[in-house]
CSV table of C-alpha atoms and ligand atoms in Angstrom, one decimal:
chain,number,residue,atom,x,y,z
A,1073,MET,CA,14.4,-10.8,-23.5
A,1074,SER,CA,17.8,-11.0,-21.7
A,1075,ALA,CA,18.7,-13.9,-19.4
A,1076,SER,CA,17.4,-13.3,-15.9
A,1077,GLY,CA,19.8,-11.4,-13.8
A,1078,ALA,CA,21.5,-9.6,-16.7
A,1079,GLU,CA,20.5,-6.0,-17.5
A,1080,PRO,CA,17.3,-6.1,-19.4
A,1081,VAL,CA,17.3,-5.3,-23.1
A,1082,PRO,CA,15.9,-1.9,-23.8
A,1083,VAL,CA,12.1,-1.8,-24.1
A,1084,LEU,CA,10.2,0.6,-26.4
A,1085,ILE,CA,6.5,0.9,-25.7
A,1086,ARG,CA,5.3,2.7,-28.8
A,1087,ASP,CA,2.1,4.2,-30.2
A,1088,LEU,CA,0.5,4.6,-26.8
A,1089,ALA,CA,-2.7,6.6,-26.9
A,1090,GLN,CA,-1.6,8.4,-23.8
A,1091,VAL,CA,1.2,8.5,-21.2
A,1092,ALA,CA,0.0,10.0,-17.9
A,1093,SER,CA,2.3,10.8,-14.9
A,1094,PRO,CA,2.0,13.1,-11.8
A,1095,ALA,CA,3.6,16.4,-12.8
A,1096,GLY,CA,6.8,17.8,-11.4
A,1097,THR,CA,9.4,16.1,-9.2
A,1098,ALA,CA,8.3,17.1,-5.6
A,1099,SER,CA,6.7,14.8,-3.1
A,1100,PRO,CA,4.4,14.5,-1.4
A,1101,LEU,CA,1.9,16.3,-3.5
A,1102,ARG,CA,-0.8,18.1,-1.5
A,1103,GLY,CA,-3.9,20.2,-2.1
A,1104,ALA,CA,-4.3,21.5,-5.7
A,1105,GLU,CA,-1.0,19.9,-6.8
A,1106,LEU,CA,-2.6,16.5,-6.5
A,1107,ARG,CA,-4.6,17.2,-9.7
A,1108,ALA,CA,-1.5,18.1,-11.8
A,1109,VAL,CA,-1.0,15.1,-14.2
A,1110,ASP,CA,1.1,15.5,-17.3
A,1111,VAL,CA,-0.5,13.7,-20.3
A,1112,VAL,CA,1.3,13.1,-23.5
A,1113,ALA,CA,-0.9,11.9,-26.4
A,1114,ASP,CA,0.3,9.5,-29.2
A,1115,ALA,CA,3.4,8.7,-27.2
A,1116,TYR,CA,6.2,6.3,-26.5
A,1117,VAL,CA,8.2,5.3,-23.4
A,1118,LEU,CA,11.7,4.0,-23.8
A,1119,CYS,CA,13.2,2.0,-20.9
A,1120,ALA,CA,16.9,1.1,-20.6
A,1121,ASP,CA,18.9,-0.4,-17.7
A,1122,GLY,CA,15.7,-0.8,-15.7
A,1123,ARG,CA,14.9,2.9,-15.8
A,1124,VAL,CA,12.8,5.2,-17.9
A,1125,ALA,CA,15.1,6.7,-20.5
A,1126,GLU,CA,12.7,8.8,-22.6
A,1127,VAL,CA,9.0,9.7,-22.6
A,1128,GLY,CA,7.6,11.8,-25.5
A,1129,PRO,CA,5.3,12.1,-28.5
A,1130,MET,CA,5.9,9.5,-31.3
A,1131,ARG,CA,7.0,12.3,-33.7
A,1132,ARG,CA,10.1,12.8,-31.5
A,1133,LEU,CA,11.1,9.2,-31.4
A,1134,GLY,CA,14.6,8.9,-32.9
A,1135,PRO,CA,16.2,5.9,-34.6
A,1136,LEU,CA,17.2,3.1,-32.2
A,1137,SER,CA,20.2,0.9,-32.6
A,1138,GLY,CA,20.9,-2.5,-31.2
A,1139,ASP,CA,18.5,-4.9,-29.6
A,1140,VAL,CA,15.2,-3.4,-28.5
A,1141,VAL,CA,12.0,-5.2,-27.4
A,1142,GLU,CA,9.1,-3.4,-28.9
A,1143,ILE,CA,5.6,-3.4,-27.3
A,1144,ASP,CA,2.7,-2.2,-29.3
A,1145,GLY,CA,0.8,0.3,-27.3
A,1146,ARG,CA,-2.0,1.0,-29.7
A,1147,GLY,CA,-5.3,1.5,-27.9
A,1148,LEU,CA,-3.5,1.6,-24.5
A,1149,SER,CA,-2.4,4.2,-22.1
A,1150,ALA,CA,0.5,4.1,-19.6
A,1151,VAL,CA,0.7,5.2,-16.0
A,1152,PRO,CA,3.4,4.7,-13.4
A,1153,GLY,CA,3.5,1.3,-11.7
A,1154,LEU,CA,1.2,1.5,-8.8
A,1155,VAL,CA,2.6,1.6,-5.3
A,1156,ASP,CA,0.6,-0.1,-2.5
A,1157,CYS,CA,1.9,1.5,0.7
A,1158,HIS,CA,-0.4,-0.3,3.2
A,1159,THR,CA,-1.0,-4.1,3.0
A,1160,HIS,CA,-1.1,-7.0,5.4
A,1161,ALA,CA,-0.3,-9.4,2.5
A,1162,CYS,CA,1.8,-11.9,4.6
A,1163,PHE,CA,-0.9,-14.0,6.1
A,1164,ALA,CA,-2.0,-17.6,6.1
A,1165,GLY,CA,-5.5,-19.0,5.8
A,1166,ASP,CA,-8.6,-16.9,5.2
A,1167,ARG,CA,-11.6,-15.5,7.1
A,1168,VAL,CA,-14.4,-16.5,4.8
A,1169,GLU,CA,-16.3,-17.9,7.7
A,1170,GLU,CA,-16.1,-14.7,9.6
A,1171,PHE,CA,-17.1,-12.8,6.4
A,1172,SER,CA,-20.3,-14.9,6.3
A,1173,LEU,CA,-21.1,-14.1,9.9
A,1174,ARG,CA,-20.5,-10.4,9.3
A,1175,ALA,CA,-22.8,-10.6,6.3
A,1176,GLY,CA,-25.4,-11.9,8.7
A,1177,GLY,CA,-25.0,-9.0,11.1
A,1178,ALA,CA,-22.0,-9.6,13.4
A,1179,THR,CA,-19.6,-6.7,13.6
A,1180,TYR,CA,-15.8,-6.7,13.1
A,1181,GLU,CA,-15.2,-5.5,16.6
A,1182,GLU,CA,-17.5,-8.1,18.2
A,1183,LEU,CA,-15.7,-10.9,16.3
A,1184,HIS,CA,-12.3,-9.5,17.5
A,1185,ALA,CA,-13.5,-9.3,21.1
A,1186,ARG,CA,-14.6,-13.0,20.9
A,1187,GLY,CA,-11.1,-14.1,19.9
A,1188,GLY,CA,-11.8,-14.3,16.2
A,1189,GLY,CA,-10.8,-11.5,13.8
A,1190,ILE,CA,-7.0,-10.8,13.8
A,1191,LEU,CA,-6.4,-13.5,16.3
A,1192,SER,CA,-7.8,-16.2,14.0
A,1193,THR,CA,-5.3,-15.2,11.3
A,1194,VAL,CA,-2.6,-15.2,14.0
A,1195,ARG,CA,-3.4,-18.9,14.7
A,1196,ALA,CA,-3.1,-19.7,11.0
A,1197,THR,CA,0.0,-17.6,10.5
A,1198,ARG,CA,1.8,-19.2,13.4
A,1199,ALA,CA,1.1,-22.6,12.1
A,1200,ALA,CA,2.2,-21.9,8.5
A,1201,GLY,CA,6.0,-22.0,9.0
A,1202,SER,CA,8.5,-20.0,7.0
A,1203,ALA,CA,7.9,-21.9,3.8
A,1204,GLY,CA,4.1,-21.6,4.1
A,1205,LEU,CA,4.4,-17.8,4.7
A,1206,ALA,CA,6.7,-17.4,1.7
A,1207,SER,CA,4.3,-19.2,-0.6
A,1208,ALA,CA,1.3,-17.3,0.7
A,1209,LEU,CA,3.1,-14.1,0.2
A,1210,ALA,CA,4.2,-15.1,-3.3
A,1211,ARG,CA,0.5,-15.9,-4.2
A,1212,HIS,CA,-0.7,-12.6,-2.9
A,1213,ARG,CA,2.1,-10.7,-4.6
A,1214,GLN,CA,1.1,-12.2,-7.9
A,1215,TRP,CA,-2.5,-11.1,-7.4
A,1216,MET,CA,-1.2,-7.6,-6.6
A,1217,LEU,CA,1.1,-7.6,-9.7
A,1218,ARG,CA,-1.8,-8.5,-12.0
A,1219,ALA,CA,-3.7,-5.5,-10.6
A,1220,GLY,CA,-0.8,-3.2,-11.5
A,1221,THR,CA,1.1,-3.0,-8.2
A,1222,THR,CA,4.8,-2.9,-8.8
A,1223,THR,CA,5.9,-1.9,-5.3
A,1224,PHE,CA,4.2,-3.1,-2.2
A,1225,GLU,CA,4.6,-2.6,1.5
A,1226,ALA,CA,3.5,-5.4,3.8
A,1227,LYS,CA,3.2,-5.6,7.6
A,1228,SER,CA,3.9,-8.3,10.1
A,1229,GLY,CA,1.3,-8.3,12.9
A,1230,TYR,CA,-0.1,-11.9,12.5
A,1231,GLY,CA,2.7,-13.5,14.6
A,1232,LEU,CA,2.6,-11.6,17.8
A,1233,ASP,CA,5.3,-13.8,19.1
A,1234,ARG,CA,9.0,-13.2,18.5
A,1235,ASP,CA,9.7,-16.0,15.9
A,1236,THR,CA,6.6,-15.5,13.8
A,1237,GLU,CA,6.9,-11.7,13.7
A,1238,LEU,CA,10.5,-12.1,12.5
A,1239,ALA,CA,9.5,-14.8,10.0
A,1240,GLN,CA,6.9,-12.6,8.6
A,1241,LEU,CA,9.3,-9.7,8.1
A,1242,GLN,CA,11.8,-12.0,6.5
A,1243,ALA,CA,9.2,-13.5,4.1
A,1244,ILE,CA,8.2,-9.9,3.1
A,1245,LYS,CA,11.7,-8.9,2.5
A,1246,ASP,CA,12.6,-12.0,0.6
A,1247,GLY,CA,9.4,-11.7,-1.4
A,1248,GLY,CA,10.4,-8.2,-2.7
A,1249,GLY,CA,8.1,-6.2,-0.4
A,1250,VAL,CA,8.9,-3.3,1.9
A,1251,PRO,CA,8.6,-4.7,5.4
A,1252,THR,CA,6.8,-2.8,8.3
A,1253,TRP,CA,6.9,-4.2,11.8
A,1254,LEU,CA,3.3,-4.2,13.2
A,1255,GLY,CA,4.1,-6.0,16.4
A,1256,ALA,CA,1.5,-3.9,18.2
A,1257,HIS,CA,-1.4,-5.1,16.1
A,1258,ALA,CA,-3.3,-7.0,18.8
A,1259,VAL,CA,-2.7,-8.4,22.3
A,1260,PRO,CA,-1.9,-12.1,21.8
A,1261,PRO,CA,-3.5,-14.8,24.1
A,1262,GLU,CA,-0.2,-15.2,26.0
A,1263,PHE,CA,-0.7,-11.7,27.4
A,1264,SER,CA,-4.4,-11.9,28.0
A,1265,GLU,CA,-3.8,-11.9,31.7
A,1266,THR,CA,-1.0,-9.4,31.9
A,1267,GLY,CA,-2.4,-7.0,29.3
A,1268,ALA,CA,-1.4,-4.7,26.5
A,1269,ALA,CA,1.3,-2.7,28.5
A,1270,ALA,CA,3.1,-5.9,29.4
A,1271,TYR,CA,3.0,-7.0,25.8
A,1272,VAL,CA,4.5,-3.7,24.7
A,1273,ASP,CA,7.3,-4.3,27.2
A,1274,PHE,CA,7.9,-7.7,25.6
A,1275,LEU,CA,7.9,-6.2,22.1
A,1276,ILE,CA,10.4,-3.5,22.9
A,1277,GLU,CA,12.7,-5.8,24.9
A,1278,GLU,CA,12.5,-9.1,23.0
A,1279,VAL,CA,11.5,-8.4,19.4
A,1280,LEU,CA,12.5,-4.8,18.5
A,1281,PRO,CA,16.3,-5.4,18.3
A,1282,ASP,CA,15.9,-8.0,15.6
A,1283,ALA,CA,12.8,-6.5,13.9
A,1284,ALA,CA,14.7,-3.3,13.4
A,1285,GLN,CA,17.2,-5.2,11.3
A,1286,LEU,CA,14.5,-6.4,8.9
A,1287,ALA,CA,11.8,-3.7,8.8
A,1288,GLU,CA,11.9,-0.2,7.4
A,1289,ALA,CA,9.1,1.1,9.6
A,1290,ALA,CA,7.0,0.3,12.6
A,1291,ASP,CA,3.2,0.5,12.9
A,1292,VAL,CA,0.7,0.3,15.7
A,1293,PHE,CA,-3.1,-0.3,15.9
A,1294,LEU,CA,-4.1,2.6,18.1
A,1295,GLU,CA,-7.7,1.8,18.9
A,1296,ARG,CA,-10.2,0.9,21.6
A,1297,GLY,CA,-9.6,-2.9,22.2
A,1298,ALA,CA,-6.1,-2.7,20.8
A,1299,PHE,CA,-3.5,-0.2,22.1
A,1300,ASP,CA,-4.1,3.2,23.7
A,1301,SER,CA,-2.2,6.3,23.1
A,1302,GLU,CA,0.3,5.9,25.9
A,1303,GLN,CA,1.2,2.3,24.9
A,1304,ALA,CA,1.4,3.4,21.3
A,1305,ARG,CA,3.8,6.3,22.2
A,1306,ARG,CA,6.1,4.0,24.2
A,1307,TYR,CA,6.2,1.5,21.4
A,1308,LEU,CA,6.8,4.1,18.6
A,1309,VAL,CA,9.4,6.1,20.5
A,1310,ALA,CA,11.4,2.9,21.1
A,1311,CYS,CA,11.0,1.9,17.4
A,1312,ARG,CA,12.1,5.4,16.3
A,1313,SER,CA,15.2,5.1,18.5
A,1314,ALA,CA,16.0,1.8,16.8
A,1315,GLY,CA,16.0,3.6,13.4
A,1316,LEU,CA,12.5,2.7,12.2
A,1317,ALA,CA,10.2,5.2,10.4
A,1318,LEU,CA,6.8,5.4,12.1
A,1319,ARG,CA,3.2,4.6,10.8
A,1320,LEU,CA,0.0,4.4,12.7
A,1321,HIS,CA,-3.4,2.7,12.2
A,1322,GLY,CA,-5.6,5.5,13.6
A,1323,ASP,CA,-9.1,6.7,13.7
A,1324,GLN,CA,-10.5,3.5,12.2
A,1325,PHE,CA,-13.4,3.2,14.6
A,1326,THR,CA,-12.8,5.9,17.2
A,1327,GLU,CA,-10.6,9.0,17.5
A,1328,ALA,CA,-8.2,7.8,20.2
A,1329,GLY,CA,-5.4,10.3,19.7
A,1330,ALA,CA,-3.6,8.9,16.6
A,1331,ILE,CA,-3.3,12.2,14.7
A,1332,PRO,CA,-1.8,14.2,17.5
A,1333,LEU,CA,0.6,11.4,18.3
A,1334,ALA,CA,1.6,11.0,14.7
A,1335,ILE,CA,2.4,14.7,14.4
A,1336,GLU,CA,4.2,14.8,17.8
A,1337,LEU,CA,6.5,11.9,16.8
A,1338,GLY,CA,7.0,12.9,13.2
A,1339,ALA,CA,5.4,9.8,11.7
A,1340,ARG,CA,5.4,9.2,8.0
A,1341,SER,CA,1.7,8.4,7.9
A,1342,VAL,CA,-1.5,7.8,9.8
A,1343,ASP,CA,-3.7,5.3,8.1
A,1344,HIS,CA,-7.5,4.7,8.0
A,1345,LEU,CA,-9.1,7.9,9.3
A,1346,GLU,CA,-12.7,6.7,8.8
A,1347,ALA,CA,-13.6,8.3,12.2
A,1348,THR,CA,-11.6,11.5,11.8
A,1349,GLY,CA,-13.5,14.7,12.6
A,1350,SER,CA,-12.9,18.3,11.6
A,1351,ALA,CA,-10.2,19.0,14.2
A,1352,GLY,CA,-8.3,16.0,13.0
A,1353,VAL,CA,-8.7,17.1,9.4
A,1354,ALA,CA,-7.3,20.5,10.2
A,1355,ALA,CA,-4.4,19.2,12.3
A,1356,LEU,CA,-3.3,16.6,9.7
A,1357,SER,CA,-3.6,19.0,6.8
A,1358,ALA,CA,-1.3,21.4,8.5
A,1359,SER,CA,1.3,18.7,9.2
A,1360,GLU,CA,3.9,16.7,7.2
A,1361,VAL,CA,2.2,13.4,8.0
A,1362,VAL,CA,0.5,11.7,5.1
A,1363,GLY,CA,-3.1,10.5,5.5
A,1364,VAL,CA,-3.4,7.1,4.0
A,1365,LEU,CA,-6.9,6.4,2.9
A,1366,LEU,CA,-8.2,2.8,2.7
A,1367,PRO,CA,-11.7,3.0,1.1
A,1368,ALA,CA,-11.8,-0.8,0.3
A,1369,SER,CA,-11.5,-1.4,4.0
A,1370,ALA,CA,-14.3,1.1,4.8
A,1371,LEU,CA,-16.5,-0.5,2.1
A,1372,PHE,CA,-15.7,-4.1,3.2
A,1373,LEU,CA,-16.7,-3.4,6.8
A,1374,GLY,CA,-19.6,-1.1,5.9
A,1375,ARG,CA,-18.0,1.8,7.7
A,1376,PRO,CA,-18.1,5.5,6.9
A,1377,MET,CA,-15.6,6.6,4.3
A,1378,PRO,CA,-12.7,8.8,5.4
A,1379,PRO,CA,-13.0,12.6,4.9
A,1380,ALA,CA,-10.8,12.6,1.8
A,1381,ARG,CA,-12.3,15.6,0.1
A,1382,ALA,CA,-12.0,17.7,3.2
A,1383,LEU,CA,-8.4,16.6,3.7
A,1384,VAL,CA,-7.3,17.4,0.2
A,1385,ASP,CA,-9.2,20.8,0.2
A,1386,ALA,CA,-7.5,21.7,3.4
A,1387,GLY,CA,-4.1,21.0,1.8
A,1388,ALA,CA,-3.3,17.6,3.2
A,1389,ALA,CA,-1.0,15.1,1.6
A,1390,VAL,CA,-3.0,11.9,1.1
A,1391,ALA,CA,-2.2,8.5,-0.3
A,1392,LEU,CA,-4.4,5.6,-1.3
A,1393,ALA,CA,-3.8,1.9,-0.5
A,1394,THR,CA,-5.7,-1.3,-0.4
A,1395,ASP,CA,-5.1,-2.5,3.2
A,1396,PHE,CA,-5.2,-5.9,1.7
A,1397,ASN,CA,-5.8,-8.4,4.5
A,1398,PRO,CA,-8.1,-11.4,5.2
A,1399,GLY,CA,-10.4,-9.6,7.7
A,1400,SER,CA,-11.2,-6.0,6.8
A,1401,ALA,CA,-10.2,-5.7,3.1
A,1402,TYR,CA,-9.8,-8.9,1.1
A,1403,CYS,CA,-8.9,-6.8,-1.9
A,1404,GLU,CA,-5.5,-6.5,-3.6
A,1405,SER,CA,-6.6,-4.1,-6.4
A,1406,LEU,CA,-5.5,-0.5,-6.5
A,1407,PRO,CA,-7.5,0.2,-9.6
A,1408,LEU,CA,-10.6,-0.8,-7.6
A,1409,VAL,CA,-9.4,1.5,-4.8
A,1410,CYS,CA,-9.1,4.3,-7.4
A,1411,ALA,CA,-12.7,3.7,-8.5
A,1412,LEU,CA,-13.8,3.9,-4.9
A,1413,ALA,CA,-11.8,7.1,-4.5
A,1414,ALA,CA,-13.6,8.6,-7.4
A,1415,THR,CA,-17.1,7.3,-6.5
A,1416,GLN,CA,-17.0,7.4,-2.7
A,1417,LEU,CA,-14.2,9.8,-1.6
A,1418,ARG,CA,-15.0,12.4,-4.3
A,1419,LEU,CA,-11.4,12.5,-5.5
A,1420,ALA,CA,-10.7,13.2,-9.2
A,1421,PRO,CA,-9.0,10.4,-11.1
A,1422,GLU,CA,-5.9,12.7,-11.2
A,1423,GLU,CA,-5.9,12.9,-7.4
A,1424,ALA,CA,-6.4,9.2,-7.1
A,1425,LEU,CA,-3.5,8.5,-9.5
A,1426,ALA,CA,-1.1,10.8,-7.5
A,1427,ALA,CA,-2.3,9.2,-4.3
A,1428,CYS,CA,-1.4,5.6,-5.3
A,1429,THR,CA,1.8,6.5,-7.1
A,1430,VAL,CA,4.0,9.4,-6.0
A,1431,ASN,CA,2.5,10.0,-2.6
A,1432,ALA,CA,2.4,6.3,-1.8
A,1433,ALA,CA,6.1,6.1,-2.8
A,1434,HIS,CA,6.8,9.0,-0.5
A,1435,VAL,CA,5.2,7.1,2.4
A,1436,LEU,CA,7.7,4.3,1.6
A,1437,ALA,CA,10.6,6.8,1.1
A,1438,ARG,CA,10.9,5.8,-2.5
A,1439,ALA,CA,9.6,8.9,-4.3
A,1440,ASP,CA,12.9,9.7,-5.8
A,1441,ARG,CA,12.7,6.6,-8.0
A,1442,LYS,CA,9.1,5.4,-8.0
A,1443,GLY,CA,5.6,6.9,-8.7
A,1444,ARG,CA,6.4,8.8,-11.9
A,1445,LEU,CA,7.0,8.1,-15.6
A,1446,THR,CA,9.9,10.4,-15.9
A,1447,PRO,CA,13.4,9.8,-17.2
A,1448,GLY,CA,15.6,8.4,-14.4
A,1449,TYR,CA,12.8,6.8,-12.5
A,1450,ASP,CA,12.5,3.0,-12.3
A,1451,ALA,CA,10.8,1.5,-15.4
A,1452,ASP,CA,7.7,0.4,-13.5
A,1453,ILE,CA,4.8,0.9,-15.8
A,1454,VAL,CA,1.1,-0.1,-16.0
A,1455,LEU,CA,-0.5,-0.3,-19.5
A,1456,VAL,CA,-4.1,0.5,-19.0
A,1457,ALA,CA,-6.5,-1.3,-21.3
A,1458,ALA,CA,-8.0,1.9,-22.7
A,1459,GLY,CA,-6.9,4.9,-24.7
A,1460,ASP,CA,-7.8,7.3,-21.8
A,1461,TRP,CA,-5.8,6.6,-18.7
A,1462,ARG,CA,-8.7,7.6,-16.5
A,1463,HIS,CA,-10.3,4.2,-17.2
A,1464,LEU,CA,-8.0,3.1,-14.3
A,1465,ALA,CA,-10.6,4.7,-11.9
A,1466,TYR,CA,-13.6,4.5,-14.2
A,1467,HIS,CA,-13.8,0.8,-14.9
A,1468,LEU,CA,-15.3,-0.4,-11.6
A,1469,GLY,CA,-13.8,-3.8,-11.0
A,1470,GLY,CA,-12.9,-4.3,-14.6
A,1471,ASP,CA,-9.9,-6.0,-16.2
A,1472,VAL,CA,-8.3,-2.6,-16.7
A,1473,VAL,CA,-4.6,-3.7,-16.4
A,1474,HIS,CA,-3.3,-4.9,-19.8
A,1475,THR,CA,0.4,-5.3,-19.1
A,1476,VAL,CA,2.8,-4.6,-16.2
A,1477,VAL,CA,6.4,-3.7,-16.7
A,1478,ARG,CA,8.6,-3.8,-13.6
A,1479,GLY,CA,12.3,-2.8,-13.6
A,1480,GLY,CA,12.2,-2.6,-17.4
A,1481,ARG,CA,10.9,-6.1,-18.0
A,1482,VAL,CA,7.4,-7.3,-18.7
A,1483,ALA,CA,6.3,-8.8,-15.4
A,1484,TRP,CA,2.7,-9.7,-16.4
A,1485,THR,CA,0.6,-9.3,-19.5
A,1486,ALA,CA,-3.0,-10.2,-20.5
A,1487,ARG,CA,-1.9,-10.2,-24.2
A,1488,ALA,CA,-2.1,-13.8,-25.6
B,257,LIG,O1,-5.9,-2.3,8.8
B,257,LIG,N1,-7.3,-2.6,11.9
B,257,LIG,C1,-6.4,-3.3,12.1
B,257,LIG,N2,-5.7,-4.1,11.2
B,257,LIG,C2,-6.2,-4.4,9.8
B,257,LIG,C3,-7.1,-5.5,9.8
B,257,LIG,C4,-6.4,-6.8,10.1
B,257,LIG,C5,-7.3,-7.9,10.1
B,257,LIG,O2,-8.6,-7.9,10.3
B,257,LIG,O3,-6.8,-9.0,10.0
B,257,LIG,C6,-6.7,-3.1,9.1
B,257,LIG,O4,-8.0,-3.0,8.9
B,258,LIG,FE1,-4.2,-2.1,7.9
């Protein structure tokens, strides 16, 4: 391997049982396109300068000159590095106590209303300091990497004050994540008297100018007990004017207008959709907005699954993500999410793969370089510990990730 910082030595992954990649070059994929996966059997992938240089069958592999790191791919298959386009990975502490209470019957919304839930993570995150946040994020990022995630988004939203929101965004950026400003996640205790509208004023006036320098997108929790449609519109319009792309947490518990608002404002995505009915499915499917499905969150909270099959059949662009956070989805594994997609959302493994690679990269405006194993794309690759790549979705909670290559370097491997 080359010294860190220098261009990596070319890497040849040879004798792979399969290389699988979403077909074509367009994004996002929708409807029937989501099933189109190119599979090359008995294959190799050559990476150079951090990019994919060649993909093909072994019989076409020409002679290589100079230094090359060879990886033995026998018995393995390769898929693009996974892209997690919705996480809350920058948090301190945990909520295992609340988890136990929920197991005994308390609901997520009740705990939130009692000042627990998101607000308990806010207390821990405010107390962590910048160094504490950086180390928590680094730990979570390593968990994600071991599960095959080579690109991750992470949201703020556990500071809910100016300094901690900005510290979260800075920690995410420094930790190699794609930062999303989720200032409008919950109303903090300082605004319990004045209310959500006054908190939105504060966010726009006091935090947005600096948050817009750090974040790529803004997000809002549009839900009963959080922010209503008018407050969400005001926040998002201001964020859009400051140059941020828009995302929404919508239809998690109730349909409170997130899909129409996302379409009206040209948002990149609306995420959750567990409560979405047929009118929402029709509207979203006819729009450019990506529906981000979070089945680990629905499972973790014992909620209904989002109408994934109906969305795809109606021609929607969907992505899959973990929603990794301490309250509603303590789960960093996109392979597990793929298994839930196949078993609970009735998506084919091909659809699940496209949803957590190319379509997730599209949500993060990175689909020109990430989400496919095609020459010119970033050399972000997951070696699946099976000769058929579909084990990614099939092996429920198994150790299915064998090796992770990121930017043309081995970033993690199970190989001794
Ligand atoms: O996407 N629903 C709002 N936000 C997160 C949960 C955050 C938390 O519980 O800490 C979600 O589920
Ligand atoms: Fe979320």
